[in-house]
Coordinates of C-alpha atoms and ligand atoms in Angstrom, one line a residue:
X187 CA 43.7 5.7 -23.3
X188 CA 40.5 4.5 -24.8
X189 CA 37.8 6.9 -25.4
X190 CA 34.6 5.4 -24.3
X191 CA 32.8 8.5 -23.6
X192 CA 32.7 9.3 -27.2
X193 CA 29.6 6.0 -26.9
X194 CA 28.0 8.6 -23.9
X195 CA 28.4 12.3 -25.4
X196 CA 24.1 12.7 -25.3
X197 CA 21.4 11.3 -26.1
X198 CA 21.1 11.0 -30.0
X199 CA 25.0 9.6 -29.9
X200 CA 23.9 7.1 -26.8
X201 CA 20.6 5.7 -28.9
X202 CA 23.4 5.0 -31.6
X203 CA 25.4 2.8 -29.7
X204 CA 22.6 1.2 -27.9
X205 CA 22.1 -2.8 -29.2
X206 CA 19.8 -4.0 -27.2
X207 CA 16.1 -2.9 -27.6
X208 CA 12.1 -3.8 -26.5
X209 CA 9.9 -4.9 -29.1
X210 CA 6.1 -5.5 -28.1
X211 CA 7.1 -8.9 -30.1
X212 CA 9.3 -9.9 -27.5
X213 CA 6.8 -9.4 -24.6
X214 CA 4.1 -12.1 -23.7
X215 CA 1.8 -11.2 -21.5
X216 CA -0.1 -13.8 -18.9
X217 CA -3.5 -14.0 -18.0
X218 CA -5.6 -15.5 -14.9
X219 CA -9.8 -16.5 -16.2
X220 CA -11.5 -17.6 -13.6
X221 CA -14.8 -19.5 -14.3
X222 CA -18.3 -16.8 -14.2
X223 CA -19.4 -13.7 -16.4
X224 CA -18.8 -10.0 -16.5
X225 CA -16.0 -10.3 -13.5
X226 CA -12.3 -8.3 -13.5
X227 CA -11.5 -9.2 -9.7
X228 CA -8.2 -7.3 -9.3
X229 CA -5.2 -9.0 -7.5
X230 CA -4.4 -7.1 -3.8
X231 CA -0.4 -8.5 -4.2
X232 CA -0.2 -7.2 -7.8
X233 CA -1.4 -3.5 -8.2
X234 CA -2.7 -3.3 -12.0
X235 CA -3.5 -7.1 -12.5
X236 CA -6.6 -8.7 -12.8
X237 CA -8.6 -12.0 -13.0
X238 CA -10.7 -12.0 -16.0
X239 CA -13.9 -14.1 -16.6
X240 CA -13.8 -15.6 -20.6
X241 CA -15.7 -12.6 -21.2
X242 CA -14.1 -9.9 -19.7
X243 CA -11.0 -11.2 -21.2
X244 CA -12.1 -11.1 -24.8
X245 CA -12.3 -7.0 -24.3
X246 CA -8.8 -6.7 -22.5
X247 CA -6.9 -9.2 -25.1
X248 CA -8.5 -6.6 -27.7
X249 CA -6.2 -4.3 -26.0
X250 CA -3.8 -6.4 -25.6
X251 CA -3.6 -7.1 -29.4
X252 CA -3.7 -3.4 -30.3
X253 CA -0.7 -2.8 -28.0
X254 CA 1.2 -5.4 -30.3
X255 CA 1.4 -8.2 -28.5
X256 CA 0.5 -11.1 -29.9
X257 CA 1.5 -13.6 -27.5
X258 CA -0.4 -14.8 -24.4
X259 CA 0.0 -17.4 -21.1
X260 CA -3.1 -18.8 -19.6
X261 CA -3.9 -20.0 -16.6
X262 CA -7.1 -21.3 -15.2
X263 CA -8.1 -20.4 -11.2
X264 CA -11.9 -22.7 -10.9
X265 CA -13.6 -22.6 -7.3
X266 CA -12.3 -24.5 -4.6
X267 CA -15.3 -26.6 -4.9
X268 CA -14.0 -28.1 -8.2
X269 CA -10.9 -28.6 -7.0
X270 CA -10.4 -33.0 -6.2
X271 CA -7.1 -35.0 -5.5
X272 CA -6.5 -35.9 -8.6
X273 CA -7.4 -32.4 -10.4
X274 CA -9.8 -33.6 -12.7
X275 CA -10.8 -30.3 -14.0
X276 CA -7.5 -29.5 -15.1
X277 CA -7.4 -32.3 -18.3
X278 CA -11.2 -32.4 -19.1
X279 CA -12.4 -31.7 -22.5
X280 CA -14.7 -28.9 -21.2
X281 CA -12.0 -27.5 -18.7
X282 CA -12.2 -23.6 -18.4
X283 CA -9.2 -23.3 -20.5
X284 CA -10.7 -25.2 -23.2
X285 CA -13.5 -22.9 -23.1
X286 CA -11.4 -19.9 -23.0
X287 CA -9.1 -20.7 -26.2
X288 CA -12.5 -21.5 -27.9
X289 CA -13.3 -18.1 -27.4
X290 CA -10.4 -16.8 -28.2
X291 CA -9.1 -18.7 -31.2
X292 CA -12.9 -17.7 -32.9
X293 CA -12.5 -13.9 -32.3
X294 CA -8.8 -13.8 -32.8
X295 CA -6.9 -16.3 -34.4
X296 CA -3.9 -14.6 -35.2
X297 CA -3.5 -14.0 -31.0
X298 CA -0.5 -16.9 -30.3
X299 CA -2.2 -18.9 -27.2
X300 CA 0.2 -20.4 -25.0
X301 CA -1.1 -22.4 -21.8
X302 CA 0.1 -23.5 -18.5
X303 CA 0.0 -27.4 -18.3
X304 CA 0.0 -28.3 -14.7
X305 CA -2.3 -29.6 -11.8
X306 CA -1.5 -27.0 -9.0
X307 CA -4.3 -25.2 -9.8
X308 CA -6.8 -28.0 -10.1
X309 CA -5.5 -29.6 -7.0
X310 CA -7.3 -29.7 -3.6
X311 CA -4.2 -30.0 -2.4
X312 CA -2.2 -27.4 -4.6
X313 CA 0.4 -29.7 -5.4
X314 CA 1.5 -30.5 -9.7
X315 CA 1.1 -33.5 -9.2
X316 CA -0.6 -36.9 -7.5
X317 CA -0.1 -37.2 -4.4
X318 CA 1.6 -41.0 -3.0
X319 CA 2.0 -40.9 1.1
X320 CA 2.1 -37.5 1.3
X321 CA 4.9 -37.1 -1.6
X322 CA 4.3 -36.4 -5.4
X323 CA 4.4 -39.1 -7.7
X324 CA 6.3 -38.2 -10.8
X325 CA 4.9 -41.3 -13.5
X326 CA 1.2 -41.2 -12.3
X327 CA 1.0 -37.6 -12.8
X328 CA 3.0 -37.7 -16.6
X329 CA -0.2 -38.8 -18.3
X330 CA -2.6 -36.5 -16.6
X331 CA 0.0 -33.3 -17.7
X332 CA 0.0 -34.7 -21.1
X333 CA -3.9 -35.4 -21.2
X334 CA -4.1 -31.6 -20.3
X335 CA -1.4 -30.6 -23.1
X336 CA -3.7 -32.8 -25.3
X337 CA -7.5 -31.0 -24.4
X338 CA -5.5 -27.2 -24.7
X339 CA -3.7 -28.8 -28.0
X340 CA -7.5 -30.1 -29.4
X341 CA -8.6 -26.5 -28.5
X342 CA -6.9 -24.7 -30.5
X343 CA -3.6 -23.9 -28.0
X344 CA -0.3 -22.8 -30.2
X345 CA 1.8 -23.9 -27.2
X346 CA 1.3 -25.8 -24.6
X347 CA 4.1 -25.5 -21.1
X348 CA 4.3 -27.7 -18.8
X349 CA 5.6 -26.2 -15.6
X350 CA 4.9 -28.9 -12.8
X351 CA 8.9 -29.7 -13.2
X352 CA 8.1 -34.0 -13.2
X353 CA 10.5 -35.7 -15.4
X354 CA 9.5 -36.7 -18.3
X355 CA 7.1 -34.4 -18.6
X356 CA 8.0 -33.3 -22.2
X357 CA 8.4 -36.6 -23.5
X358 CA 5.1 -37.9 -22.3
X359 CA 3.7 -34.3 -24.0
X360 CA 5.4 -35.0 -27.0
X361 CA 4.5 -38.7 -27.7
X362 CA 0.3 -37.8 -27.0
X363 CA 0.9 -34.4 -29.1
X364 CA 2.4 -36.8 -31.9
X365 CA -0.5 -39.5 -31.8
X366 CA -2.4 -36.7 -33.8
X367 CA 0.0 -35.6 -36.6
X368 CA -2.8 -33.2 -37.8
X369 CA -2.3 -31.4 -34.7
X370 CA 0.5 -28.3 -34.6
X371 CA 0.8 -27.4 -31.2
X372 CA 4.7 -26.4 -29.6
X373 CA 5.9 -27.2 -26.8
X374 CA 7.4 -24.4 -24.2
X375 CA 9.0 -26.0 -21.3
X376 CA 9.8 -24.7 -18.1
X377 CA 12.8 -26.4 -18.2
X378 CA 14.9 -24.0 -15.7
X379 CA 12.5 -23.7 -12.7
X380 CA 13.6 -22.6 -9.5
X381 CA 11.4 -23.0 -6.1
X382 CA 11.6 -19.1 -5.6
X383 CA 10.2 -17.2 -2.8
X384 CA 8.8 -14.7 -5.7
X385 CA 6.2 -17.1 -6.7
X386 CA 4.3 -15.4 -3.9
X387 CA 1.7 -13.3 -5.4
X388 CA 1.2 -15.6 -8.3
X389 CA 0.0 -18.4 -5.6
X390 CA -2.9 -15.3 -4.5
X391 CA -3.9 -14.7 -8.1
X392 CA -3.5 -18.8 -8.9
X393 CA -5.0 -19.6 -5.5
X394 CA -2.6 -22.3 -5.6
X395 CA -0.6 -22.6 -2.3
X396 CA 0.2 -26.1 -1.5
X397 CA -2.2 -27.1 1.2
X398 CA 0.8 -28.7 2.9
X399 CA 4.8 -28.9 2.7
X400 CA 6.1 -26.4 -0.2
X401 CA 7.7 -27.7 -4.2
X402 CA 11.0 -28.0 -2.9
X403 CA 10.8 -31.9 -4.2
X404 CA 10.2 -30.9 -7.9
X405 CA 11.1 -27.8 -8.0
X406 CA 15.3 -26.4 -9.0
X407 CA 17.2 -26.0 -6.0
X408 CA 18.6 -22.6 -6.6
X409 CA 22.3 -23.1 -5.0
X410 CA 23.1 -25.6 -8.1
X411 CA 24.9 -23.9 -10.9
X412 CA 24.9 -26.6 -13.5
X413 CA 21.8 -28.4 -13.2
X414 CA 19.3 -25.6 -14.8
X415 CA 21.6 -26.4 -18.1
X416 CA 21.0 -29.8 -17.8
X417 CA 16.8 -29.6 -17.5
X418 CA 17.4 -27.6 -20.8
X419 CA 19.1 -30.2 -22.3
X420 CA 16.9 -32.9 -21.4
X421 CA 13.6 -30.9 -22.4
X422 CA 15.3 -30.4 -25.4
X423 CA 16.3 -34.0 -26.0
X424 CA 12.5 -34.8 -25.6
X425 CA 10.7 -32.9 -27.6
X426 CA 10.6 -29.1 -26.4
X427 CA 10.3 -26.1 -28.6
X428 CA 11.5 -23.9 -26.7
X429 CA 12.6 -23.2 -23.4
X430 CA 12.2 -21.3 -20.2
X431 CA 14.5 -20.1 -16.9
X432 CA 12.1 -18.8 -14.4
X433 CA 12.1 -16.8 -12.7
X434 CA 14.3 -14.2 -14.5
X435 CA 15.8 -11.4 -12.8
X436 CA 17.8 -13.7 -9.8
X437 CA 18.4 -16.1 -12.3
X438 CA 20.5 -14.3 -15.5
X439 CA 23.4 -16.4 -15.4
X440 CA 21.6 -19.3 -16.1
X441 CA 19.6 -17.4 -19.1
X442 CA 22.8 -16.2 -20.8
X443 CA 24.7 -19.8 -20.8
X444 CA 21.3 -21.2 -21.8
X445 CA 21.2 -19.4 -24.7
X446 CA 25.0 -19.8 -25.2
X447 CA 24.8 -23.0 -25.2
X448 CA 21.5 -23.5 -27.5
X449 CA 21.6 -20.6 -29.2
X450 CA 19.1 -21.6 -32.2
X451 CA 16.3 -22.6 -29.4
X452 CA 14.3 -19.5 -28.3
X453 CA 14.8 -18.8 -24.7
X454 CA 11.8 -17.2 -22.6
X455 CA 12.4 -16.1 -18.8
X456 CA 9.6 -15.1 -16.8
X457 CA 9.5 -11.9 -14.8
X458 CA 7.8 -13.4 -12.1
X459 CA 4.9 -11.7 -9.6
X460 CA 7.6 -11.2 -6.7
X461 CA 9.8 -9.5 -9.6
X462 CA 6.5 -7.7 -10.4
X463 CA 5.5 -6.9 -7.1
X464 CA 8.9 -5.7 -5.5
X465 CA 9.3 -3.0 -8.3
X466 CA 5.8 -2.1 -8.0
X467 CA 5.9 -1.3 -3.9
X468 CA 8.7 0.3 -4.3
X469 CA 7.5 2.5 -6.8
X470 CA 4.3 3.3 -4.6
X471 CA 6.8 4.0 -2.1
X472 CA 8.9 6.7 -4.6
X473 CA 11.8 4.6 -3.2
X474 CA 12.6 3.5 -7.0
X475 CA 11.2 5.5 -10.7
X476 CA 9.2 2.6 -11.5
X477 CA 9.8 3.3 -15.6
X478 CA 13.2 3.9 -15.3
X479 CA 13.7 0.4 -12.7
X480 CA 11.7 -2.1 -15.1
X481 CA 13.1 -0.3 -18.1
X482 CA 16.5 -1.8 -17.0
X483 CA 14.9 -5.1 -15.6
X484 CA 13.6 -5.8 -19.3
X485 CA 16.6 -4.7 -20.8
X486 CA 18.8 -6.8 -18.4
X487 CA 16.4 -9.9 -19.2
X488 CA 16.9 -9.6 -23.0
X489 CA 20.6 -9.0 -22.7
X490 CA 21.1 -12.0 -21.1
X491 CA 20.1 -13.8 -24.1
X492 CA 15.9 -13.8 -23.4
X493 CA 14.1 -14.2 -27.2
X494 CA 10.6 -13.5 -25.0
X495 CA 9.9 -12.3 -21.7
X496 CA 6.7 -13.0 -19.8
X497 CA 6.4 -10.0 -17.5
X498 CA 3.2 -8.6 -16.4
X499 CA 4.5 -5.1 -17.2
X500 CA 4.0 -5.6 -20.5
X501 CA 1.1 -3.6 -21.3
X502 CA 2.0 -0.4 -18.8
X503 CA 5.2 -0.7 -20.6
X504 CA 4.1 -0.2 -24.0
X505 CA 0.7 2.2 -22.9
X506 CA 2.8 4.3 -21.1
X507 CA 6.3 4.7 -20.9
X508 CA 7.9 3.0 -24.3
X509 CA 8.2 6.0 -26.5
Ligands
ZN1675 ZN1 2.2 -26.3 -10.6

């Protein structure tokens, strides 16, 4: 008989034994700015997170910084008036999340700035990418994605990640990145990314429900169990940094043989809104012990083989319950 309760005796023995732990390093923490001044608009579908204005934001990251996280994912939400077919504000060199890094980069440039390079946002349609007879057209849209990578690059941006899920996105980000060797900016790729129903909230806080049809085109077919490996490999081949299964908690199997299989490429998963959102109704509910539930989701994410997770629990976790 083996022993194994001589791992569980209490809890000084249990801390011994236990190999995997959260690091505020290992969290980074996403952001919504939204175009205006002095505004924190808070998110009905996500209790606790906020829309910031590039002001507002400049006070929170503070906090954000003091916590110990150092890494951040933008996205940009601009009025529905700004919003055209081809999403033009999305890949101007005045965009709101050129602005933002700006900012940013001036007060803290130590703070890692990562940024989300898609159209979805920009679109009056809320589709990644151009639109051809009511479909989207993968090669049109590769030089508008990498024309955004470029402005959030020029910025100041540490990485850019593209997460419209076109081929040949990274490639075409790689070759405009590389036109300016001067410029040091990493690519993360949402390589694994699944058209999940917990995108929800996120589409409230992005404002970025398709107008029409749902992502099902570009987006991973979640009853494929090879093909998230392969869009790893073939961000890898062109160009990536590192790489990303989204979203995380439905999706560990494909985190742990992604990092099996590339072990010296960081893996991020994203705890995404749904993920977010699910633990936190059930907690208003006292159906779950909300620290004890995402305690385990984290720790389950990182056992899996996640370097980084993006999880909007970040900041709670570490203000509140990490000790
Ligand atoms: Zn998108």
């Amino acid at each position: 008989m083996k022993r194994f309760r001589q791992y569980r005796t209490n809890a000084a023995v249990r801390d011994k034994y236990a190999d995997i732990h959260l690091n505020a390093q290992d969290f980074i923490y996403p952001y919504f700015v939204e175009e205006g001044e002095g505004n924190v608009t808070p998110i009905p579908t996500m209790p606790g997170i906020n829309r910031y204005t590039p002001d507002t934001l400049l006070d929170d990251v503070k906090e954000t910084l003091e916590l110990g996280i150092n890494k951040i994912l933008l996205f940009g939400v601009i009025p529905t008036s700004e919003k055209d077919e081809q999403g033009s504000a999305a890949y101007s060199d005045h965009s709101l999340i050129v602005r933002t890094i700006k900012t940013l980069k001036e007060k803290y440039p130590a703070l890692i700035i990562i940024t989300d390079v898609c159209l979805c946002e920009y679109t009056n349609h809320g589709h990644c990418g151009l639109l051809h007879d009511h479909d989207v057209d993968n090669d049109t849209t590769l030089p508008l994605l990498a024309e955004m990578a470029y402005q959030h690059a020029l910025a100041g941006a540490d990485f850019v990640a593209p997460s419209a899920m076109m081929d040949g996105q990274v490639e075409a980000i790689r070759k405009k990145l590389n036109e300016t060797p001067s410029l040091k900016t990493k690519i993360l790729a949402y390589s694994a990314k699944y058209a999940s129903a917990f995108y929800g909230p996120f589409r409230d806080a992005a404002e970025s429900t398709p107008s029409f049809g749902d992502r099902k085109s570009y987006q991973m077919d979640f009853r494929t169990r090879n093909q998230g490996l392969e869009e790893i490999a073939a961000d890898l081949e062109e160009g990536a940094d590192w790489t990303m299964v989204k979203p995380a908690m439905p999706y560990l199997d494909i985190i742990a043989r992604g990092k099996e299989q590339f072990p010296d490429i960081p893996m991020v998963s994203y705890q995404v809104s749904g993920e977010y959102a699910m633990l936190k109704a059930a907690a208003q509910a006292q159906f779950l012990d909300e620290p004890r539930v995402v305690y385990e989701s984290l720790i389950a994410i990182k056992r899996a083989g996640a370097d980084y997770i993006i999880t909007y629990y970040a900041k709670e976790w570490l203000k509140k319950w990490n000790q």
